[in-house]
Short mmCIF file of C-alpha atoms in Angstrom, two decimals:
data_model
loop_
_atom_site.label_atom_id
_atom_site.label_comp_id
_atom_site.label_asym_id
_atom_site.label_seq_id
_atom_site.Cartn_x
_atom_site.Cartn_y
_atom_site.Cartn_z
CA MET A 21 40.91 17.09 12.45
CA LYS A 22 41.32 13.32 13.21
CA SER A 23 38.08 11.89 11.81
CA GLY A 24 38.88 8.72 13.47
CA ALA A 25 39.21 10.55 16.88
CA ARG A 26 35.96 12.47 16.38
CA ILE A 27 33.70 9.32 15.59
CA GLU A 28 34.99 7.56 18.47
CA ALA A 29 34.18 10.42 20.88
CA PHE A 30 30.10 10.61 18.79
CA LEU A 31 29.90 7.02 19.13
CA GLU A 32 31.19 6.86 22.98
CA MET A 33 28.51 9.72 23.71
CA MET A 34 25.93 8.09 21.64
CA SER A 35 26.17 5.07 23.95
CA ALA A 36 26.56 6.58 27.17
CA GLU A 37 24.24 9.45 26.89
CA ARG A 38 21.87 8.47 24.87
CA GLY A 39 21.76 4.76 25.26
CA ALA A 40 22.68 3.58 21.99
CA ALA A 41 22.13 -0.53 21.13
CA ASP A 42 25.17 -2.69 19.54
CA ASN A 43 23.37 -2.68 16.57
CA THR A 44 22.94 1.08 16.40
CA LEU A 45 26.92 2.21 17.46
CA SER A 46 28.02 -0.61 14.42
CA SER A 47 25.72 0.21 11.64
CA TYR A 48 27.17 4.62 12.77
CA ARG A 49 30.47 3.25 12.34
CA ARG A 50 30.34 2.07 9.73
CA ASP A 51 28.63 4.61 7.44
CA LEU A 52 30.64 7.26 9.57
CA GLU A 53 33.50 5.27 8.37
CA ASP A 54 32.76 4.76 5.06
CA ALA A 55 31.96 8.77 4.16
CA SER A 56 35.72 9.25 6.05
CA GLU A 57 37.16 7.17 3.39
CA PHE A 58 35.67 8.77 0.85
CA LEU A 59 37.32 11.81 2.31
CA SER A 60 40.67 11.00 3.03
CA GLY A 61 39.87 10.71 6.61
CA ARG A 62 38.76 14.84 6.68
CA LEU A 63 35.28 14.01 8.15
CA ALA A 64 35.31 16.14 10.52
CA ASP A 65 36.59 19.11 8.28
CA ALA A 66 33.99 18.55 5.47
CA ASP A 67 32.02 21.50 3.95
CA ALA A 68 28.59 20.41 1.95
CA THR A 69 29.80 20.47 -1.53
CA ALA A 70 32.15 17.29 -0.04
CA ILE A 71 29.28 15.63 1.77
CA ARG A 72 27.11 16.18 -0.93
CA SER A 73 29.43 14.37 -3.67
CA TYR A 74 29.79 11.55 -1.37
CA LEU A 75 26.02 11.26 -0.68
CA ASP A 76 26.03 11.60 -5.20
CA ASP A 77 29.20 8.47 -5.22
CA ILE A 78 26.52 6.33 -2.90
CA ALA A 79 24.02 7.20 -4.80
CA GLY A 80 26.44 6.36 -7.75
CA ARG A 81 27.59 2.47 -6.15
CA GLY A 82 23.87 1.12 -6.00
CA PHE A 83 22.88 2.03 -2.25
CA ALA A 84 18.35 1.94 -2.22
CA ALA A 85 16.92 5.33 -1.24
CA THR A 86 16.84 4.25 1.85
CA SER A 87 20.32 3.31 2.93
CA GLN A 88 21.34 6.43 1.34
CA ALA A 89 18.78 8.25 3.45
CA ARG A 90 20.62 5.85 6.60
CA LYS A 91 23.16 7.26 6.06
CA LEU A 92 22.45 10.76 5.24
CA SER A 93 21.42 10.49 9.14
CA ALA A 94 23.97 9.11 10.32
CA LEU A 95 26.06 12.34 9.05
CA ARG A 96 23.69 14.62 10.16
CA GLN A 97 23.51 13.41 14.19
CA PHE A 98 27.84 13.22 13.82
CA PHE A 99 27.83 16.77 12.53
CA ARG A 100 25.20 18.28 15.16
CA PHE A 101 27.62 15.78 18.14
CA MET A 102 30.38 17.65 16.26
CA TYR A 103 29.02 21.51 16.76
CA ALA A 104 27.40 20.62 19.96
CA GLU A 105 30.35 19.77 21.43
CA GLY A 106 31.78 23.75 20.29
CA LEU A 107 34.60 21.49 17.76
CA ARG A 108 33.24 23.11 14.85
CA THR A 109 31.14 26.52 14.38
CA ASP A 110 28.20 24.84 11.68
CA ASP A 111 26.40 22.02 10.46
CA PRO A 112 27.22 21.17 6.64
CA THR A 113 24.66 18.85 6.22
CA GLY A 114 21.78 20.93 7.48
CA VAL A 115 21.71 22.24 3.65
CA LEU A 116 21.44 18.81 1.95
CA ASP A 117 17.79 17.18 1.17
CA SER A 118 17.34 14.16 2.01
CA PRO A 119 17.03 10.95 -1.29
CA LYS A 120 13.76 11.19 -2.47
CA LYS A 121 12.73 7.34 -1.09
CA ASP A 122 10.34 5.57 -4.59
CA ARG A 123 7.23 4.79 -3.63
CA PRO A 124 6.43 1.18 -4.28
CA LEU A 125 3.88 0.60 -7.05
CA PRO A 126 1.01 -1.26 -6.06
CA LYS A 127 0.53 -5.03 -6.36
CA THR A 128 -1.94 -5.75 -8.75
CA MET A 129 -4.04 -8.55 -10.51
CA SER A 130 -4.48 -8.39 -15.10
CA GLU A 131 -7.41 -8.00 -15.89
CA ALA A 132 -7.71 -11.90 -17.19
CA GLU A 133 -6.10 -13.67 -13.40
CA THR A 134 -9.41 -10.97 -12.39
CA GLY A 135 -11.78 -12.56 -14.38
CA ARG A 136 -10.10 -16.67 -12.94
CA LEU A 137 -10.48 -15.53 -9.35
CA LEU A 138 -14.50 -14.54 -10.33
CA ASP A 139 -15.12 -17.36 -11.75
CA ARG A 140 -14.21 -19.77 -10.43
CA ALA A 141 -16.02 -18.03 -7.22
CA ALA A 142 -19.13 -18.08 -8.97
CA MET A 143 -18.89 -22.36 -10.50
CA GLU A 144 -18.21 -23.06 -6.57
CA ALA A 145 -21.43 -21.01 -5.38
CA SER A 146 -23.63 -22.75 -7.73
CA GLU A 147 -21.71 -26.41 -7.95
CA SER A 148 -20.73 -26.47 -4.21
CA ALA A 149 -22.43 -29.28 -2.19
CA GLU A 150 -25.44 -28.11 0.55
CA GLY A 151 -23.30 -28.34 3.07
CA ASP A 152 -20.40 -25.77 1.96
CA SER A 153 -22.79 -23.38 -0.35
CA LEU A 154 -23.28 -20.66 2.67
CA ALA A 155 -19.68 -20.43 2.84
CA ALA A 156 -19.20 -20.82 -0.76
CA THR A 157 -22.26 -18.40 -2.07
CA ARG A 158 -20.47 -15.73 0.34
CA LEU A 159 -17.38 -15.90 -0.68
CA HIS A 160 -18.65 -15.05 -4.27
CA ALA A 161 -20.94 -12.21 -2.85
CA LEU A 162 -17.11 -10.87 -1.37
CA VAL A 163 -15.15 -11.01 -4.31
CA GLU A 164 -18.31 -9.53 -6.94
CA VAL A 165 -18.83 -6.76 -4.58
CA LEU A 166 -14.86 -6.45 -3.53
CA TYR A 167 -13.84 -5.82 -7.42
CA ALA A 168 -17.10 -3.67 -8.69
CA THR A 169 -16.95 -1.09 -5.66
CA GLY A 170 -12.99 -1.37 -4.16
CA LEU A 171 -13.91 -1.38 -0.80
CA ARG A 172 -11.58 -1.10 1.44
CA VAL A 173 -11.62 -4.85 3.14
CA SER A 174 -13.34 -3.41 6.67
CA GLU A 175 -15.33 -1.51 5.01
CA LEU A 176 -16.75 -4.88 3.23
CA VAL A 177 -16.95 -7.13 5.78
CA SER A 178 -19.27 -4.46 7.96
CA LEU A 179 -21.88 -3.51 4.86
CA PRO A 180 -25.18 -3.54 6.51
CA LEU A 181 -27.92 -6.05 5.47
CA THR A 182 -29.64 -2.42 3.87
CA VAL A 183 -27.55 -2.80 1.71
CA ALA A 184 -28.27 -6.13 -0.18
CA LEU A 185 -32.02 -5.05 0.72
CA ARG A 186 -32.29 -2.36 -1.48
CA ASP A 187 -31.21 -3.61 -4.79
CA GLU A 188 -29.61 -0.67 -6.02
CA ARG A 189 -27.13 0.44 -8.61
CA PHE A 190 -25.24 2.43 -5.96
CA PHE A 191 -25.15 2.29 -1.93
CA VAL A 192 -23.19 4.55 0.40
CA VAL A 193 -20.24 3.59 2.46
CA ARG A 194 -18.93 5.38 5.18
CA GLY A 195 -14.90 4.55 4.96
CA LYS A 196 -12.05 6.60 7.62
CA GLY A 197 -13.00 10.02 9.06
CA GLU A 198 -16.33 9.07 8.70
CA LYS A 199 -16.41 10.17 5.44
CA ASP A 200 -19.81 8.68 2.88
CA ARG A 201 -19.37 8.31 -1.10
CA MET A 202 -21.08 6.26 -2.89
CA VAL A 203 -20.43 3.60 -4.93
CA PRO A 204 -21.43 1.88 -7.09
CA LEU A 205 -22.51 -2.46 -7.83
CA SER A 206 -22.06 -4.25 -11.24
CA ALA A 207 -24.68 -6.09 -11.78
CA LYS A 208 -23.45 -9.66 -12.09
CA ALA A 209 -22.40 -7.81 -8.10
CA ARG A 210 -25.78 -7.25 -7.38
CA GLU A 211 -26.95 -10.82 -8.51
CA ALA A 212 -24.22 -12.79 -6.21
CA MET A 213 -25.26 -10.35 -3.66
CA ARG A 214 -29.20 -11.47 -4.00
CA ALA A 215 -28.27 -15.20 -4.30
CA TRP A 216 -26.19 -14.58 -0.82
CA LEU A 217 -29.10 -12.91 0.39
CA ASP A 218 -31.36 -15.64 -0.30
CA GLN A 219 -28.76 -18.48 1.35
CA ARG A 220 -27.71 -15.95 4.09
CA ASN A 221 -32.20 -15.95 5.46
CA ARG A 222 -32.14 -19.73 5.84
CA HIS A 223 -30.31 -19.87 8.39
CA PRO A 224 -32.31 -18.85 11.62
CA ARG A 225 -28.63 -17.48 13.41
CA GLN A 226 -27.65 -14.88 10.92
CA VAL A 227 -31.22 -13.53 10.26
CA ASP A 228 -31.69 -11.32 12.85
CA SER A 229 -28.10 -9.65 12.48
CA PRO A 230 -27.54 -5.59 11.24
CA PHE A 231 -24.92 -7.11 8.77
CA LEU A 232 -24.96 -8.90 5.42
CA PHE A 233 -21.92 -10.67 6.18
CA PRO A 234 -22.92 -12.08 9.84
CA ALA A 235 -20.44 -14.29 12.31
CA SER A 236 -19.96 -14.66 15.75
CA SER A 237 -17.08 -12.48 15.87
CA GLU A 238 -16.51 -9.88 18.69
CA SER A 239 -17.96 -7.65 16.04
CA GLY A 240 -20.85 -9.17 14.61
CA HIS A 241 -19.59 -9.64 11.15
CA LEU A 242 -17.37 -11.49 8.91
CA PRO A 243 -13.72 -11.30 10.01
CA ARG A 244 -11.18 -9.80 7.97
CA GLN A 245 -8.65 -11.85 8.42
CA VAL A 246 -11.17 -14.76 7.54
CA PHE A 247 -11.90 -13.05 3.89
CA ALA A 248 -8.07 -12.60 3.91
CA ARG A 249 -7.35 -16.76 4.28
CA ASP A 250 -10.67 -17.36 1.74
CA LEU A 251 -9.56 -15.36 -0.30
CA LYS A 252 -6.25 -16.83 -1.17
CA GLY A 253 -8.03 -20.60 -1.16
CA LEU A 254 -10.17 -19.27 -3.69
CA ALA A 255 -6.99 -17.96 -5.72
CA ALA A 256 -4.91 -21.49 -5.75
CA ARG A 257 -7.61 -23.63 -7.23
CA ALA A 258 -8.13 -20.36 -10.19
CA GLY A 259 -4.34 -21.47 -10.40
CA ILE A 260 -3.23 -17.93 -9.40
CA ALA A 261 -0.78 -17.99 -6.90
CA SER A 262 -2.06 -17.39 -3.40
CA ALA A 263 0.88 -15.02 -2.18
CA LYS A 264 -0.16 -12.61 -4.95
CA ILE A 265 -3.44 -11.71 -3.64
CA SER A 266 -5.12 -10.26 -0.57
CA PRO A 267 -8.07 -8.28 -0.59
CA HIS A 268 -5.73 -5.54 -1.03
CA VAL A 269 -4.34 -6.89 -4.25
CA LEU A 270 -8.71 -6.74 -5.81
CA ARG A 271 -9.08 -3.29 -4.52
CA HIS A 272 -5.59 -2.35 -5.99
CA ALA A 273 -7.13 -3.93 -9.84
CA PHE A 274 -10.52 -2.22 -9.32
CA ALA A 275 -8.82 0.88 -9.62
CA SER A 276 -6.50 0.16 -12.23
CA HIS A 277 -8.63 -1.86 -14.52
CA LEU A 278 -10.59 1.11 -14.08
CA LEU A 279 -8.11 3.08 -15.20
CA GLN A 280 -6.42 1.28 -17.94
CA ASN A 281 -10.43 1.19 -20.16
CA GLY A 282 -10.64 5.08 -19.00
CA ALA A 283 -11.76 6.30 -15.99
CA ASP A 284 -10.90 9.84 -14.80
CA LEU A 285 -8.00 9.94 -11.83
CA ARG A 286 -9.71 11.95 -9.75
CA ALA A 287 -13.10 9.65 -10.47
CA VAL A 288 -11.14 6.66 -9.06
CA GLN A 289 -10.23 9.06 -6.25
CA GLN A 290 -13.65 9.25 -5.40
CA LEU A 291 -14.30 6.17 -5.90
CA LEU A 292 -11.72 4.34 -3.68
CA GLY A 293 -12.34 6.74 -1.17
CA HIS A 294 -8.65 9.09 -0.76
CA SER A 295 -9.06 12.24 0.65
CA ASP A 296 -6.14 13.99 -0.93
CA ILE A 297 -4.91 13.37 -4.73
CA SER A 298 -1.34 12.28 -4.12
CA THR A 299 -2.77 8.90 -2.18
CA THR A 300 -4.03 8.03 -5.74
CA GLN A 301 -0.67 8.87 -7.16
CA ILE A 302 0.39 5.63 -7.00
CA TYR A 303 -1.70 4.31 -10.23
CA THR A 304 -0.04 6.97 -12.61
CA HIS A 305 2.35 4.55 -13.66
CA VAL A 306 -1.04 3.19 -15.42
CA LEU A 307 -1.92 6.85 -17.60
CA GLU A 308 1.60 6.75 -18.72
CA GLU A 309 1.61 3.36 -19.85
CA ARG A 310 -2.80 4.01 -21.45
CA LEU A 311 -1.34 7.60 -23.29
CA LEU A 312 1.70 5.73 -24.67
CA LYS A 313 -0.40 3.52 -26.19
CA LEU A 314 -2.81 6.07 -27.27
CA VAL A 315 -0.23 7.97 -29.56
CA ASN A 316 1.66 4.67 -30.59
CA GLU A 317 -1.52 3.49 -32.16
CA HIS A 318 -3.26 6.40 -32.83
CA HIS A 319 -0.79 9.63 -33.20
CA PRO A 320 0.09 10.11 -37.17
CA LEU A 321 3.99 10.06 -37.37
CA ALA A 322 4.12 6.51 -34.88
CA ASP A 323 4.87 4.27 -37.11
#
């Protein structure tokens, strides 16, 4: 079969019947012509072994898994068209697995950077002028509680006032799927929360709110975008690139630092509120580094 003619017929069908955009058609053309060139112009006759060889070739050329998956998708569409039109009696891509996409590692912060951030927040809370003390004390409480608990930012900003009033080492938070979990509060977080509560109670507009971090917003509590903006400003003042930090990054730091210091993956799963351990397994690189260090430092034959 002449692959060039089959590719043109496929593209015509995608345009006429499915209304594919010009950019989509151009992408299909590039991917199919690339495969056809590798297969010496015999793409339309290719079997599964030949297609697999092509996929191995593009992987060897350094294409990312996402690009490999896109090219395989174009081939699948092409051969399904061929089968539907009666031009082939089989689909050679049906037995091929899609390339596995590497899951990106979460952005995080070192313990030293996190320490600088918290120290800066504490300093600003204690040294701020009278007019700025409310915002500085609130921000200090927010970052201390976030790093102590690993809460999602939506969980943090909507914390009920009762969490601070109880002043206990643990509290229960309701997370995704309306599931409750228990999270700890460090001594520093409790102290920062008490300082914020004292400031909060001096303001009549805030004292009656059921939220720990009230605001004149639609939700009644501090919007997460406001906290994210304030956190970036704090990071910049602490000498940390603001692009490197977000509430989610601080949540990842909480998990990573626990694992680096000996915590169990299952325990971190529970603290983060992940219903599936596979979600927490993005942190296995931290465990691998810890185990490697353990072997290098303590194995009798490591030297």
